[in-house]
CSV table of C-alpha atoms in Angstrom, one decimal:
chain,number,residue,atom,x,y,z
A,1,MET,CA,92.4,117.7,3.1
A,2,GLU,CA,89.3,115.9,4.5
A,3,PRO,CA,91.1,114.4,7.5
A,4,TYR,CA,92.1,117.9,8.6
A,5,ILE,CA,88.6,119.4,8.6
A,6,PRO,CA,87.8,118.2,12.2
A,7,LEU,CA,91.0,119.7,13.4
A,8,ILE,CA,90.3,123.0,11.7
A,9,VAL,CA,86.8,123.1,13.1
A,10,SER,CA,88.1,122.3,16.6
A,11,ALA,CA,90.7,125.0,16.4
A,12,LEU,CA,88.0,127.4,15.2
A,13,GLY,CA,85.8,126.5,18.1
A,14,GLY,CA,88.8,127.1,20.4
A,15,VAL,CA,89.5,130.5,18.8
A,16,ILE,CA,85.9,131.7,19.0
A,17,LEU,CA,84.7,130.1,22.3
A,18,GLY,CA,88.1,129.9,24.1
A,19,PRO,CA,88.5,133.6,24.8
A,20,ILE,CA,84.8,133.9,25.8
A,21,LEU,CA,85.0,131.1,28.3
A,22,SER,CA,88.4,132.2,29.5
A,23,LYS,CA,87.1,135.7,30.2
A,24,LEU,CA,84.0,134.4,32.0
A,25,LEU,CA,86.2,132.3,34.2
A,26,GLY,CA,88.7,135.1,34.9
A,27,GLY,CA,91.5,134.5,32.4
A,28,SER,CA,92.9,136.9,29.8
A,29,GLY,CA,91.6,137.3,26.3
A,30,VAL,CA,94.9,137.3,24.5
A,31,MET,CA,96.0,134.1,26.1
A,32,GLY,CA,92.6,132.7,25.5
A,33,ILE,CA,93.1,132.9,21.7
A,34,LEU,CA,96.5,131.1,21.8
A,35,GLY,CA,95.2,128.7,24.3
A,36,GLY,CA,92.1,128.3,22.2
A,37,ILE,CA,94.0,127.0,19.2
A,38,LEU,CA,96.1,124.6,21.1
A,39,GLY,CA,93.4,123.6,23.5
A,40,GLY,CA,90.9,123.1,20.7
A,41,VAL,CA,93.2,120.7,18.8
A,42,GLY,CA,94.2,119.0,22.1
A,43,ALA,CA,90.6,118.5,23.2
A,44,HIS,CA,89.8,116.9,19.8
A,45,TYR,CA,92.7,114.5,20.1
A,46,GLY,CA,91.8,113.8,23.7
A,47,ALA,CA,88.2,113.0,22.9
A,48,ASP,CA,89.3,110.8,20.1
A,49,ALA,CA,91.8,109.0,22.4
A,50,ALA,CA,89.1,108.6,25.1
A,51,ASN,CA,86.8,107.0,22.4
A,52,VAL,CA,84.1,109.5,23.1
A,53,GLY,CA,82.4,109.0,19.6
A,54,GLN,CA,79.6,111.1,18.3
A,55,LEU,CA,77.5,112.2,21.2
A,56,LEU,CA,75.3,114.6,19.2
A,57,GLY,CA,74.5,112.3,16.3
A,58,SER,CA,76.1,110.8,13.2
A,59,SER,CA,75.1,113.4,10.6
A,60,PRO,CA,77.9,115.5,9.2
A,61,MET,CA,76.5,118.7,10.6
A,62,MET,CA,76.3,117.3,14.2
A,63,ILE,CA,79.8,115.9,14.0
A,64,HIS,CA,81.1,119.4,13.0
A,65,ILE,CA,79.1,121.0,15.9
A,66,GLN,CA,80.5,118.5,18.3
A,67,ASN,CA,84.1,119.2,17.0
A,68,PHE,CA,83.4,122.9,17.4
A,69,LEU,CA,82.1,122.5,21.0
A,70,GLU,CA,85.1,120.2,21.9
A,71,GLY,CA,87.4,122.9,20.7
A,72,GLY,CA,85.6,125.6,22.5
A,73,ILE,CA,85.7,123.8,25.8
A,74,GLY,CA,89.3,122.7,25.5
A,75,GLY,CA,90.3,126.2,24.3
A,76,GLY,CA,88.5,127.8,27.3
A,77,ILE,CA,90.2,125.6,29.8
A,78,LEU,CA,93.7,126.0,28.3
A,79,GLY,CA,93.1,129.7,27.8
A,80,LEU,CA,92.1,130.1,31.5
A,81,LEU,CA,95.2,128.2,32.6
A,82,ALA,CA,97.5,130.3,30.3
A,83,GLY,CA,95.9,133.5,31.5
A,84,ALA,CA,96.3,132.5,35.1
A,85,VAL,CA,100.0,131.7,34.6
A,86,SER,CA,100.6,135.0,32.7
A,87,LYS,CA,98.9,137.0,35.5
A,88,ARG,CA,101.1,135.7,38.2
A,89,ARG,CA,104.3,137.0,36.6
């Protein structure tokens, strides 16, 4: 279960911060939640692939906060894009 904790925290960050960022940038709230989950996990994998590392520190709490923020940013961006696509229809 331990390898999945960063993914869960990233998805949680996407679900919580994704709709907020999406609404602030003009997207929709519902698509922000769905985009938040996918964008949060995608941002976590993207940051890992880019070899970003621990920017906030190496303590377990700071690693969880960084995963949460990565998920929130990725979720907000994907939620904004999903909201923009759904508004054009």
